[in-house]
PDB file of C-alpha atoms in Angstrom:
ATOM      1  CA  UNK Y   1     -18.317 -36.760   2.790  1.00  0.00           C
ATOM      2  CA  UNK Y   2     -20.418 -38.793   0.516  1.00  0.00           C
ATOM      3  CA  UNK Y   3     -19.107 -37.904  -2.438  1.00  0.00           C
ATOM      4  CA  UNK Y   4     -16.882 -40.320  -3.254  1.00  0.00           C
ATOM      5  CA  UNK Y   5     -19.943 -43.300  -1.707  1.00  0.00           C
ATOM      6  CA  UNK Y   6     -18.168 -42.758   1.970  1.00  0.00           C
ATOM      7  CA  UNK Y   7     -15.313 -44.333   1.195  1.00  0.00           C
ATOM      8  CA  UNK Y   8     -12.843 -41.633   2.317  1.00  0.00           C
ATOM      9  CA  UNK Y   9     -14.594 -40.982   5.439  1.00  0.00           C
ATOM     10  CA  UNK Y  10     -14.466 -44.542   6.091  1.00  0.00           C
ATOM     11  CA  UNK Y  11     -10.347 -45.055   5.263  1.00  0.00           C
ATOM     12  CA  UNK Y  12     -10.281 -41.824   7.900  1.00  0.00           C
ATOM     13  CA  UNK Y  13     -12.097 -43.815  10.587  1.00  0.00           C
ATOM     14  CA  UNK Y  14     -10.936 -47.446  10.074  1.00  0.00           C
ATOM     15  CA  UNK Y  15      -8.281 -46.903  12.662  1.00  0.00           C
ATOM     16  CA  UNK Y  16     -10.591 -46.209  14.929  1.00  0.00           C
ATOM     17  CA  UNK Y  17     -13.047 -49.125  13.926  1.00  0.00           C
ATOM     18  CA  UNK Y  18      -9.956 -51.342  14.151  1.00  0.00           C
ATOM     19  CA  UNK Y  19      -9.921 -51.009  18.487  1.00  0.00           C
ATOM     20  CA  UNK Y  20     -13.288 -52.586  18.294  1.00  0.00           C
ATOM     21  CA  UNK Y  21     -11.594 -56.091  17.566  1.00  0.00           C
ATOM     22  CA  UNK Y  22     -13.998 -57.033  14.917  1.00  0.00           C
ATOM     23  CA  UNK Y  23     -17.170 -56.860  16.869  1.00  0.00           C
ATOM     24  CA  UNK Y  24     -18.194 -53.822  15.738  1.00  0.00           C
ATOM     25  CA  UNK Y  25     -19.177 -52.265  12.225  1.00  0.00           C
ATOM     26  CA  UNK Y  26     -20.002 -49.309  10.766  1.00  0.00           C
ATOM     27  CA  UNK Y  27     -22.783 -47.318   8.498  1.00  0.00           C
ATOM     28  CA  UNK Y  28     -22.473 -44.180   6.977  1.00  0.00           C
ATOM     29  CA  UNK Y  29     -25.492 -42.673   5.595  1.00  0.00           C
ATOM     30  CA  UNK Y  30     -26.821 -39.432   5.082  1.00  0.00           C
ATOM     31  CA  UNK Y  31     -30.380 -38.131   6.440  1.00  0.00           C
ATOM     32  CA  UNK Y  32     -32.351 -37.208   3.191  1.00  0.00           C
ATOM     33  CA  UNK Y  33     -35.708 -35.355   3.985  1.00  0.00           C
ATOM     34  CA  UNK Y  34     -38.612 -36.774   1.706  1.00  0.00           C
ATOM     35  CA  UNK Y  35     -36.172 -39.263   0.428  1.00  0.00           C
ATOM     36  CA  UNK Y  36     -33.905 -36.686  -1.740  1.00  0.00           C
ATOM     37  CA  UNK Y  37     -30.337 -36.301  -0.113  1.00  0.00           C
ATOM     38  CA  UNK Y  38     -29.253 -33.223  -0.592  1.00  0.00           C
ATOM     39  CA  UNK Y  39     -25.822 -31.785   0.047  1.00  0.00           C
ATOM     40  CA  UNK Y  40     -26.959 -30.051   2.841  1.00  0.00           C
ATOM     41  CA  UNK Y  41     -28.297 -32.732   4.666  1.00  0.00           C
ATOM     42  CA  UNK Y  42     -26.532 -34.214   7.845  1.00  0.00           C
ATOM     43  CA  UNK Y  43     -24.015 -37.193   7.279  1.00  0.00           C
ATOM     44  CA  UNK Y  44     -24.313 -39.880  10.325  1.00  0.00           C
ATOM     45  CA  UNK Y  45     -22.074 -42.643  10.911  1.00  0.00           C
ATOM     46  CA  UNK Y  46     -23.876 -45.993  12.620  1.00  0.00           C
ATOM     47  CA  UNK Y  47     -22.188 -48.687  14.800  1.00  0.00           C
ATOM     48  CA  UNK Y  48     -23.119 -51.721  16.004  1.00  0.00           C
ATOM     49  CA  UNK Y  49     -21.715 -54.557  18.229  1.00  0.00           C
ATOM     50  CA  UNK Y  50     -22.518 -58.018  17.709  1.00  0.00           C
ATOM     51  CA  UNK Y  51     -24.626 -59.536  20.591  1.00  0.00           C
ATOM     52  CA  UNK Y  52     -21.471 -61.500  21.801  1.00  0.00           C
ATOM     53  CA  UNK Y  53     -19.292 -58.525  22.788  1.00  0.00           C
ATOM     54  CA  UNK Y  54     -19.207 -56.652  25.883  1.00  0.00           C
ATOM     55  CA  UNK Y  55     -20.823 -53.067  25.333  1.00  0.00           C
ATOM     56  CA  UNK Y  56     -17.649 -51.216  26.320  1.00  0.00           C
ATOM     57  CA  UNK Y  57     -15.728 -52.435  23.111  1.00  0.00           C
ATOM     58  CA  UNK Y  58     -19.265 -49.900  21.325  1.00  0.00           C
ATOM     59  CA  UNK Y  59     -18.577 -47.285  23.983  1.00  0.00           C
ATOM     60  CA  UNK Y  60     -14.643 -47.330  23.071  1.00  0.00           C
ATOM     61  CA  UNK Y  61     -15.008 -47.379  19.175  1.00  0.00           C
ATOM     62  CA  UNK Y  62     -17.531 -44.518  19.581  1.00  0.00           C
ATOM     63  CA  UNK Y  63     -15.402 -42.713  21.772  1.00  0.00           C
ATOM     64  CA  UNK Y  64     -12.841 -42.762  18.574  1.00  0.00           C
ATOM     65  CA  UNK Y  65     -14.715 -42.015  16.377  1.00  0.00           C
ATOM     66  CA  UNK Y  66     -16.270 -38.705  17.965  1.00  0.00           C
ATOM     67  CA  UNK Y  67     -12.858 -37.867  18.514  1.00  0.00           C
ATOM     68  CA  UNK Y  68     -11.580 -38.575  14.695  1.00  0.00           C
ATOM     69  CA  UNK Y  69     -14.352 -36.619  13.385  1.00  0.00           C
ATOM     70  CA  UNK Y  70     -13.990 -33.597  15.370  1.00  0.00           C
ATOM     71  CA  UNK Y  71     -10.499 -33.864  13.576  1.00  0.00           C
ATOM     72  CA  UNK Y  72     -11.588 -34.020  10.460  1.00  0.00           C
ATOM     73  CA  UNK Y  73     -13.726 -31.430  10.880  1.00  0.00           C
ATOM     74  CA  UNK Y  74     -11.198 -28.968  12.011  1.00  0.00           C
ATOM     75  CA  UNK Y  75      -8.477 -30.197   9.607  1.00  0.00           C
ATOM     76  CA  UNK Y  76     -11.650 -29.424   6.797  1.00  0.00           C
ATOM     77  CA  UNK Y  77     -13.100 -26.014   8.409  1.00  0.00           C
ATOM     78  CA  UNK Y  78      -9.277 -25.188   8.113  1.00  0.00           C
ATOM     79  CA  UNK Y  79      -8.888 -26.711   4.412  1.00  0.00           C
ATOM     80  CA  UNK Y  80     -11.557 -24.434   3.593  1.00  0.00           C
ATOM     81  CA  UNK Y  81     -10.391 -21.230   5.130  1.00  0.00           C
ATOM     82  CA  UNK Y  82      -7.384 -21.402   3.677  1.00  0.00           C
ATOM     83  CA  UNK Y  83      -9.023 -22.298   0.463  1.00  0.00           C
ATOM     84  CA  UNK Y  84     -11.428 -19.333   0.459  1.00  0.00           C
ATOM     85  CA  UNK Y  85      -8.406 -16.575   1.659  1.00  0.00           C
ATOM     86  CA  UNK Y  86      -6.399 -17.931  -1.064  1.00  0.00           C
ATOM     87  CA  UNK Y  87      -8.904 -17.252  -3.923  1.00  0.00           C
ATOM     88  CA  UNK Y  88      -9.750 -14.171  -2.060  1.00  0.00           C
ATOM     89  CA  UNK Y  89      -5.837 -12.805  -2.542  1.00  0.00           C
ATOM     90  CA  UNK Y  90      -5.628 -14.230  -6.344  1.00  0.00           C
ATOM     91  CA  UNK Y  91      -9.065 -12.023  -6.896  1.00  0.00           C
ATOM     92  CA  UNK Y  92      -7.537  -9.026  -4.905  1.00  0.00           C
ATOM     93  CA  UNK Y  93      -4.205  -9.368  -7.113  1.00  0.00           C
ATOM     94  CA  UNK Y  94      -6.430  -9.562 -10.281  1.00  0.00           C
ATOM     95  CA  UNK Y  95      -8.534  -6.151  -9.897  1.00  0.00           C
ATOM     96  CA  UNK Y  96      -4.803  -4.744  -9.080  1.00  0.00           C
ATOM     97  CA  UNK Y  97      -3.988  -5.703 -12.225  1.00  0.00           C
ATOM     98  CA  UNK Y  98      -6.673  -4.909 -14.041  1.00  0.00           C
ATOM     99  CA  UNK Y  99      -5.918  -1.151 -11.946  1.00  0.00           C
ATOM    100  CA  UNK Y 100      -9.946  -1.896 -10.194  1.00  0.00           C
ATOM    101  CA  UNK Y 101      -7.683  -1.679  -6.986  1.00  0.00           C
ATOM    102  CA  UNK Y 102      -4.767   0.423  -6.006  1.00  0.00           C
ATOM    103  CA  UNK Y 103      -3.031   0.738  -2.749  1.00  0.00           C
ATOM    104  CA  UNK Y 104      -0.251   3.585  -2.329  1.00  0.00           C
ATOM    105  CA  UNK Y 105       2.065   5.304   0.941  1.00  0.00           C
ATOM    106  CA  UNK Y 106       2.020   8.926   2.023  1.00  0.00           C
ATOM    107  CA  UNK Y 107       4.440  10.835   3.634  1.00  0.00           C
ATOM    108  CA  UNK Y 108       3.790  12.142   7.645  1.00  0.00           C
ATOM    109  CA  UNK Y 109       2.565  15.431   6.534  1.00  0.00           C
ATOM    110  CA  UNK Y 110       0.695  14.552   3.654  1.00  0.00           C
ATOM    111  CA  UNK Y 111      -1.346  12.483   5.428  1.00  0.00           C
ATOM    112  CA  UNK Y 112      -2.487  15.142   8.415  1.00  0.00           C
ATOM    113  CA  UNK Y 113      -3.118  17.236   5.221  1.00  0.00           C
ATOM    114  CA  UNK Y 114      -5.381  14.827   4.038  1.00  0.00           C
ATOM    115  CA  UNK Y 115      -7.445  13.864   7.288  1.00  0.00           C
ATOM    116  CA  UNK Y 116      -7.594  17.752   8.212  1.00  0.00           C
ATOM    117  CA  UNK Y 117     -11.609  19.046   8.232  1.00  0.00           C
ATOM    118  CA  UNK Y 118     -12.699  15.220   9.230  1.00  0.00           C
ATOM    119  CA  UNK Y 119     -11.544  14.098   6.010  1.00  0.00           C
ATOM    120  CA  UNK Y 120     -13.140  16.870   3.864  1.00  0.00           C
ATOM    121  CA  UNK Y 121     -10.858  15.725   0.728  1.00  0.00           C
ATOM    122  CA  UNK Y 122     -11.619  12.004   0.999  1.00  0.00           C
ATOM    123  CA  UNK Y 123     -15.291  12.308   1.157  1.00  0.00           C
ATOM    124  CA  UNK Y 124     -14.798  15.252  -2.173  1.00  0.00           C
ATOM    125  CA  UNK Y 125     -12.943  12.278  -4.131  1.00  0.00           C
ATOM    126  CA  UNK Y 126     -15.870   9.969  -2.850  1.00  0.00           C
ATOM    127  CA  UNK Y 127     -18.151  12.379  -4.142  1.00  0.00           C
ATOM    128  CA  UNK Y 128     -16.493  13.521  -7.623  1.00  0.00           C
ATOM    129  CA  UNK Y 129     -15.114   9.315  -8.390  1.00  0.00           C
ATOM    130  CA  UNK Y 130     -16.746   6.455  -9.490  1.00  0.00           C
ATOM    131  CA  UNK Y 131     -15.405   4.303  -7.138  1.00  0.00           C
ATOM    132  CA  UNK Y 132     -17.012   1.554  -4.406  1.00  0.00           C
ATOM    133  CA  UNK Y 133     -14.331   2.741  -1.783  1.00  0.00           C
ATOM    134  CA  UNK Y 134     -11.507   4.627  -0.399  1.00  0.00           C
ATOM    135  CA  UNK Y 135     -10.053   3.165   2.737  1.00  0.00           C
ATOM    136  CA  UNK Y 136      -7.859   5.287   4.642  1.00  0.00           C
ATOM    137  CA  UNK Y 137      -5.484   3.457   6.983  1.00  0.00           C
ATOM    138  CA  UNK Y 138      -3.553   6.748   9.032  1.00  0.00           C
ATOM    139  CA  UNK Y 139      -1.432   4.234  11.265  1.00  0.00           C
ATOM    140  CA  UNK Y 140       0.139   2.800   8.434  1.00  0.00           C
ATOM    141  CA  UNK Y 141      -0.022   5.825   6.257  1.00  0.00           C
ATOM    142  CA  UNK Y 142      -1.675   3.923   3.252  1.00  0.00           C
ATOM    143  CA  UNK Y 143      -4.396   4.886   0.489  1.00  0.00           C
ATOM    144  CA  UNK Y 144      -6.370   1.858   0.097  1.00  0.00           C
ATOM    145  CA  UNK Y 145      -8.975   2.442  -3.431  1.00  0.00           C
ATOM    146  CA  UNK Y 146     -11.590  -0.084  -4.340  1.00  0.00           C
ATOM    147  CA  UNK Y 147     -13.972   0.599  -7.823  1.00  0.00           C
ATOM    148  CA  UNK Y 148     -14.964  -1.235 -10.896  1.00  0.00           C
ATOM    149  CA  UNK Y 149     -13.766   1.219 -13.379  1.00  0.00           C
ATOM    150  CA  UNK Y 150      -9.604   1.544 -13.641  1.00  0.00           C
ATOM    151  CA  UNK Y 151     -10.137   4.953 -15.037  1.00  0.00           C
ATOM    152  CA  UNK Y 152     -12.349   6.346 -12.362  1.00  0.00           C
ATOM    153  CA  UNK Y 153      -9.703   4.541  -9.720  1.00  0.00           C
ATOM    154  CA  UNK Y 154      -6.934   6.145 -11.362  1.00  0.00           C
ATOM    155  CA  UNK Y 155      -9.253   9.516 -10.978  1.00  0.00           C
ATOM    156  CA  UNK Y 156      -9.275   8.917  -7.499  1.00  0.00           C
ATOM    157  CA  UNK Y 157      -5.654   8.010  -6.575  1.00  0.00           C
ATOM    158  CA  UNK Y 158      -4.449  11.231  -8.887  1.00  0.00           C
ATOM    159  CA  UNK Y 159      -6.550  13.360  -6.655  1.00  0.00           C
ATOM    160  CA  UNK Y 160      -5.517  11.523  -3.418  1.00  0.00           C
ATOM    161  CA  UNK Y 161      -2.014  10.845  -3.851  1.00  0.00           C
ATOM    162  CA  UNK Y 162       1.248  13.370  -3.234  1.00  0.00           C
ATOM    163  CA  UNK Y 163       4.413  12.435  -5.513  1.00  0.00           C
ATOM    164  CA  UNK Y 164       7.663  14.415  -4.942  1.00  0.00           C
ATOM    165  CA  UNK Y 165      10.711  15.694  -7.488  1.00  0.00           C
ATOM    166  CA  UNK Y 166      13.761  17.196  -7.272  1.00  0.00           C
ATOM    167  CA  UNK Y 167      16.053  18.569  -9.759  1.00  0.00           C
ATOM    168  CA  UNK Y 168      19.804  19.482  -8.637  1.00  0.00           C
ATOM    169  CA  UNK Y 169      22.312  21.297  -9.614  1.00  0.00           C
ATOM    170  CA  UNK Y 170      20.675  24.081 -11.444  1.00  0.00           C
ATOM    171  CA  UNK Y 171      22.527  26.946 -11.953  1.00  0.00           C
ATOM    172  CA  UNK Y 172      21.544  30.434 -10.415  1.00  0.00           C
ATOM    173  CA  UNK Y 173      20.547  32.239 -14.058  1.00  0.00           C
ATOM    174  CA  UNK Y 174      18.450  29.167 -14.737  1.00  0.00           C
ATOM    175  CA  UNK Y 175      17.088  29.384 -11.069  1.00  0.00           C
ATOM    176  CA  UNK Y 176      16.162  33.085 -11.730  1.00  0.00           C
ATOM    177  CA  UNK Y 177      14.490  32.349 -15.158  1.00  0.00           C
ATOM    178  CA  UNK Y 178      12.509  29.725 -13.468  1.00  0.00           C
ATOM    179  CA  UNK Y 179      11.334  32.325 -10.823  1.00  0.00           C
ATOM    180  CA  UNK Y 180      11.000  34.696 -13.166  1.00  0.00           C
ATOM    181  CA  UNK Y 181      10.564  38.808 -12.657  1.00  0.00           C
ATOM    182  CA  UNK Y 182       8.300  39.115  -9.270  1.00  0.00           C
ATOM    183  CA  UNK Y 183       8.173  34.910  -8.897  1.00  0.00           C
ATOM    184  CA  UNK Y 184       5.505  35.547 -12.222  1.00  0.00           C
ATOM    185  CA  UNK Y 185       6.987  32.594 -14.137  1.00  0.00           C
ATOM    186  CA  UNK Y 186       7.291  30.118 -11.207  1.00  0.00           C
ATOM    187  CA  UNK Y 187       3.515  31.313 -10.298  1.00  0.00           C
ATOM    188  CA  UNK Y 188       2.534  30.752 -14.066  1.00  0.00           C
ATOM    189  CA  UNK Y 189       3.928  27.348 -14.036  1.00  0.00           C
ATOM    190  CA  UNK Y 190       1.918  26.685 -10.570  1.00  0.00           C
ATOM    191  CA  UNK Y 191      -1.496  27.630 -11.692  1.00  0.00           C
ATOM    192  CA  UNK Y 192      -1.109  26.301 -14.839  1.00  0.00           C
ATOM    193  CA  UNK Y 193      -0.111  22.536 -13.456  1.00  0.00           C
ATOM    194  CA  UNK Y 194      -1.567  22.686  -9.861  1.00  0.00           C
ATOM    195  CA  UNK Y 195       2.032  21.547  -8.382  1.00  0.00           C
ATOM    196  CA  UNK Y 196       3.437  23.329  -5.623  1.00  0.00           C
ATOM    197  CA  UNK Y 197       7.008  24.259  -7.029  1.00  0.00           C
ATOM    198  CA  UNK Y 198       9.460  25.910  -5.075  1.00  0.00           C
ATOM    199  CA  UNK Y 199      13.170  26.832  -5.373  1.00  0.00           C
ATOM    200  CA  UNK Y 200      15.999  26.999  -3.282  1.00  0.00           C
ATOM    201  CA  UNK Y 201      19.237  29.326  -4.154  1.00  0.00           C
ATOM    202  CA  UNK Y 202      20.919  27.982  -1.236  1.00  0.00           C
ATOM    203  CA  UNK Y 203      20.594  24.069  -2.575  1.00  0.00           C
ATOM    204  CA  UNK Y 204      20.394  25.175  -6.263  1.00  0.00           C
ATOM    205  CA  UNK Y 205      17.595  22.713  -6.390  1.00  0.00           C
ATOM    206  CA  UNK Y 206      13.618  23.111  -7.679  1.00  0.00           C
ATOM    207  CA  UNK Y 207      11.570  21.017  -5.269  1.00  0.00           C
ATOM    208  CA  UNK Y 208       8.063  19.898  -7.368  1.00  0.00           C
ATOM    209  CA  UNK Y 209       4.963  18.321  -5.050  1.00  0.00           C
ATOM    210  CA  UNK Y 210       1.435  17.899  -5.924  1.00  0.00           C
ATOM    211  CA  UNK Y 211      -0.800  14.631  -7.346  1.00  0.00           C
ATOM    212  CA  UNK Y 212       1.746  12.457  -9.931  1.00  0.00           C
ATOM    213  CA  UNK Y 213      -0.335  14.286 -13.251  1.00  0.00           C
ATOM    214  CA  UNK Y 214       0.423  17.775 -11.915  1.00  0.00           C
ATOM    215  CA  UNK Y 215       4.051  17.340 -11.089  1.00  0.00           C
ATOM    216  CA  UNK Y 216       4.722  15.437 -14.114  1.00  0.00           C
ATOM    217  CA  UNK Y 217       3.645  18.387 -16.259  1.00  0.00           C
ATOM    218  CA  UNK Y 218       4.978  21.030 -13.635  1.00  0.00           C
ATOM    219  CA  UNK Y 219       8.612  19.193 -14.260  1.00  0.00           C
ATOM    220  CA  UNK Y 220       8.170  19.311 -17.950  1.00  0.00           C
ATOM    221  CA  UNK Y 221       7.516  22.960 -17.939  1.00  0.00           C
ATOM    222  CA  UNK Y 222      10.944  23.256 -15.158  1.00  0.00           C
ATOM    223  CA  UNK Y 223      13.052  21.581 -17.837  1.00  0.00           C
ATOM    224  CA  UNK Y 224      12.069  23.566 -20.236  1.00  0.00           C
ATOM    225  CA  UNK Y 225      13.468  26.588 -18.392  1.00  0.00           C
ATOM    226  CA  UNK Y 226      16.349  25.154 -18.046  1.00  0.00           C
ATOM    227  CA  UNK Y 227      16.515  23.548 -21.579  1.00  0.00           C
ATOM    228  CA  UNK Y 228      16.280  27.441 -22.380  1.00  0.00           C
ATOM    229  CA  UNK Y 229      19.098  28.691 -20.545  1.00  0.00           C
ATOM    230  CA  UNK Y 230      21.184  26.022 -21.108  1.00  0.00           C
ATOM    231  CA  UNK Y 231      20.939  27.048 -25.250  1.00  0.00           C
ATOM    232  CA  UNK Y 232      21.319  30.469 -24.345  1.00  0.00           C
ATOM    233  CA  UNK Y 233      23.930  30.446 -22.694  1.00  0.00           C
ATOM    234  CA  UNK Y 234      26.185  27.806 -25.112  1.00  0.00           C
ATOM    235  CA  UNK Y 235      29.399  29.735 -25.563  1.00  0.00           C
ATOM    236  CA  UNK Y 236      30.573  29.556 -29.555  1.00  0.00           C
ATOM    237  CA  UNK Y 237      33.887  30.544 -30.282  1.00  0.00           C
ATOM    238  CA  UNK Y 238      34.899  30.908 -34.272  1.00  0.00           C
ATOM    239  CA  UNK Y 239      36.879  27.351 -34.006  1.00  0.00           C
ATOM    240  CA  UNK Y 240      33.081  25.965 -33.210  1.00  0.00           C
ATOM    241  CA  UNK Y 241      31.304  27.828 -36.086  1.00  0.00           C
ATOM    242  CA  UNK Y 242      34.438  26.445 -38.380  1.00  0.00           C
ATOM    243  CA  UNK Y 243      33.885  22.859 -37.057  1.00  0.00           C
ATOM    244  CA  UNK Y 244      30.678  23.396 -38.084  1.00  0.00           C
ATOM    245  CA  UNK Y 245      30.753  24.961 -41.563  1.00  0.00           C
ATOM    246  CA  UNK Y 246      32.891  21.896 -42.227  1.00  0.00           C
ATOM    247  CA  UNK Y 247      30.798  19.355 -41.267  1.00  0.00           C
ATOM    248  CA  UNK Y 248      27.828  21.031 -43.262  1.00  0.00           C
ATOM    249  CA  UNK Y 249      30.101  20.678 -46.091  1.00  0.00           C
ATOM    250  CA  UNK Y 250      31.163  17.406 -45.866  1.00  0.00           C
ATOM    251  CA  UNK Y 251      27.322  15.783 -45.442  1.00  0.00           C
ATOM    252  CA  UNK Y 252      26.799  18.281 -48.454  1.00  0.00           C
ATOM    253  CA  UNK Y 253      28.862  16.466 -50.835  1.00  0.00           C
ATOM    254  CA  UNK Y 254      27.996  12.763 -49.506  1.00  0.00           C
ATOM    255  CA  UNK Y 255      24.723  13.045 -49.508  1.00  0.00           C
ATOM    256  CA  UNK Y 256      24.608  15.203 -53.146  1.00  0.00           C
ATOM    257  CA  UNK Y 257      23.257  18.766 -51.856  1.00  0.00           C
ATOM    258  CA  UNK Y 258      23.546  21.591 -53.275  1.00  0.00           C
ATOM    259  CA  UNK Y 259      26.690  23.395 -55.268  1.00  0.00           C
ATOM    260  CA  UNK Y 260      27.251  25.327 -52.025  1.00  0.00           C
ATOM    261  CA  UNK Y 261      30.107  25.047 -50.384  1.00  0.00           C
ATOM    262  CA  UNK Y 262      31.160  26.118 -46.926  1.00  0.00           C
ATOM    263  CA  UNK Y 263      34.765  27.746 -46.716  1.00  0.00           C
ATOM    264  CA  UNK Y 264      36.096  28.284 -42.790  1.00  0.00           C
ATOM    265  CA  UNK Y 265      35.892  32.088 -42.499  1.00  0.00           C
ATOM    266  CA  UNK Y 266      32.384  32.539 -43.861  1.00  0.00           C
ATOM    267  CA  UNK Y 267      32.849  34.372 -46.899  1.00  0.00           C
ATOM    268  CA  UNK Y 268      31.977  33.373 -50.364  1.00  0.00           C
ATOM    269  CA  UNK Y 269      33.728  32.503 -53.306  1.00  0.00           C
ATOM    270  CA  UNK Y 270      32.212  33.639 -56.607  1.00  0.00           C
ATOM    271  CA  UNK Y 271      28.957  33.706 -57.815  1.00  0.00           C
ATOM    272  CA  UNK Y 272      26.678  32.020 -60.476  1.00  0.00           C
ATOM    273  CA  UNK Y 273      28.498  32.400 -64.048  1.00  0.00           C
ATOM    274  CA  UNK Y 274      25.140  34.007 -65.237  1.00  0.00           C
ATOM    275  CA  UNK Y 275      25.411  37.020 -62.916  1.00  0.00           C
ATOM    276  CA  UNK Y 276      24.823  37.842 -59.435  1.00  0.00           C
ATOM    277  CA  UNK Y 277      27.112  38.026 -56.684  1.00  0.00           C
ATOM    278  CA  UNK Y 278      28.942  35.463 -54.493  1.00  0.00           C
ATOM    279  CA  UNK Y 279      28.420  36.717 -51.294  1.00  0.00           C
ATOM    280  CA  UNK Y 280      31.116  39.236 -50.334  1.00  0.00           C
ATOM    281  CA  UNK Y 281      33.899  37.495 -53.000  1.00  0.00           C
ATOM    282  CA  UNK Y 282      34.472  38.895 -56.561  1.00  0.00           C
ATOM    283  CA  UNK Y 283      31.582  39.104 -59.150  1.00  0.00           C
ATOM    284  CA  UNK Y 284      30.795  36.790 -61.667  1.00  0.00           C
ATOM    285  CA  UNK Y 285      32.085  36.561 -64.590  1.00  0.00           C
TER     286      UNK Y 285
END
């Protein structure tokens, strides 16, 4: 209030001064113990009525002015509330981004999983994780994870958090080599990754679910299977392997390769003139 000599406080209560016709004036001051004001110290405002004026002009003007500061100290308590949750949401969005906070959803099921045993797996993550805290809101169905190392909140969330895939479409072979003989391949890829990974014939899908790292890497090892079949099973007909041979040739000769050449109908022509043989074509001269 006296930062600025008063003179703020005064503009805010010079309507109210103003009822008092004149006859009154005012005195802010602050009560300084030992002499030393401090910013701590109560602020008092002082009014006084010349001798000529009836005492209910003071009793009016005071009656203002109580009611003008309880105003302004509302309108301030308020000021500074909003003030203080503002900087406390610019800090909060700052450790998001710096990944000291994280805040993710989980599915219905997922999150009875994870409060089954009173919470057994939060308190584990606790436990295992650098991190200040792991705030588990079930209505809502949100993770909330609190540390001062991004890695070890990372750590955390990995362990806490259920991501889903899907791949569709997948044809029944490819299904089968992703199973594999007695489910050992799909079991394989399981322990290996620590995703759940199941298939479905009926949907020709692969359904993937576990923490983000272990179905990312479960996925990778999916597509692979099917990356396999897929080459496998690429049907080449003679026209293809001609197509081919061509094309060999033709980069051959731009690009200064070698003196073979590529002939549709794979066989060679003839030979090296010092000897040898030209595939199955005549010798050498």
């Amino acid at each position: 209030a006296l930062s600025d000599g008063g003179r703020e406080l005064a503009q805010a209560l010079s309507e109210a001064l103003s009822c008092g016709d004149g006859a009154v004036t005012m005195t802010i001051f602050q009560d300084a113990d030992g002499g030393v004001a401090r910013e701590d110290d109560d602020v008092y405002v002082g009014l006084d009525v010349s001798k000529d004026a009836h005492v209910d002009v003071l009793d009016r003007v005071e009656m203002l002015v109580e009611v003008t500061l309880g105003d302004l100290v509302r309108i301030r308590r308020r000021v500074a509330a909003a003030s203080l949750l503002e900087n406390e949401r610019l800090k909060i969005q700052d450790e998001i981004d710096a990944g000291l906070r994280c805040e993710f959803s989980l599915g219905y099921k997922a999150m009875q999983d994870l409060l089954m045993d009173g919470g057994a797996k939060v308190k584990h993550v606790q436990n295992v994780c650098d991190v200040d805290r792991v705030v588990v809101d079930a209505r809502q169905r949100t993770i909330r994870i609190v540390g001062k190392d991004a890695r070890e909140v990372a750590r955390a969330r990995d362990m806490l958090e259920v991501a889903h895939e899907t791949i569709e479409a997948v044809p029944d072979l490819a299904l089968r080599m992703i199973v594999g003989k007695g489910g050992a391949k799909v079991n394989d890829i399981q322990k290996r990754t620590g995703a759940h990974v199941s298939v479905s014939f009926d949907k020709n899908s692969v359904f993937v679910r576990g923490c983000p790292s272990a179905v990312k890497s479960a996925m990778i090892l999916v597509k692979s299977c099917i990356k396999t079949y897929e080459v496998e099973h690429v049907e080449v007909t003679p026209e293809t392997l001609d197509d081919v041979r061509e094309e060999l040739a033709r980069l051959d000769m731009e690009w200064g390769g070698s003196n073979v050449h590529y002939v549709g109908g794979g066989r060679g022509n003839r030979g090296p003139r010092n000897g040898g043989r030209g595939g199955y074509g005549n010798r050498g001269d």
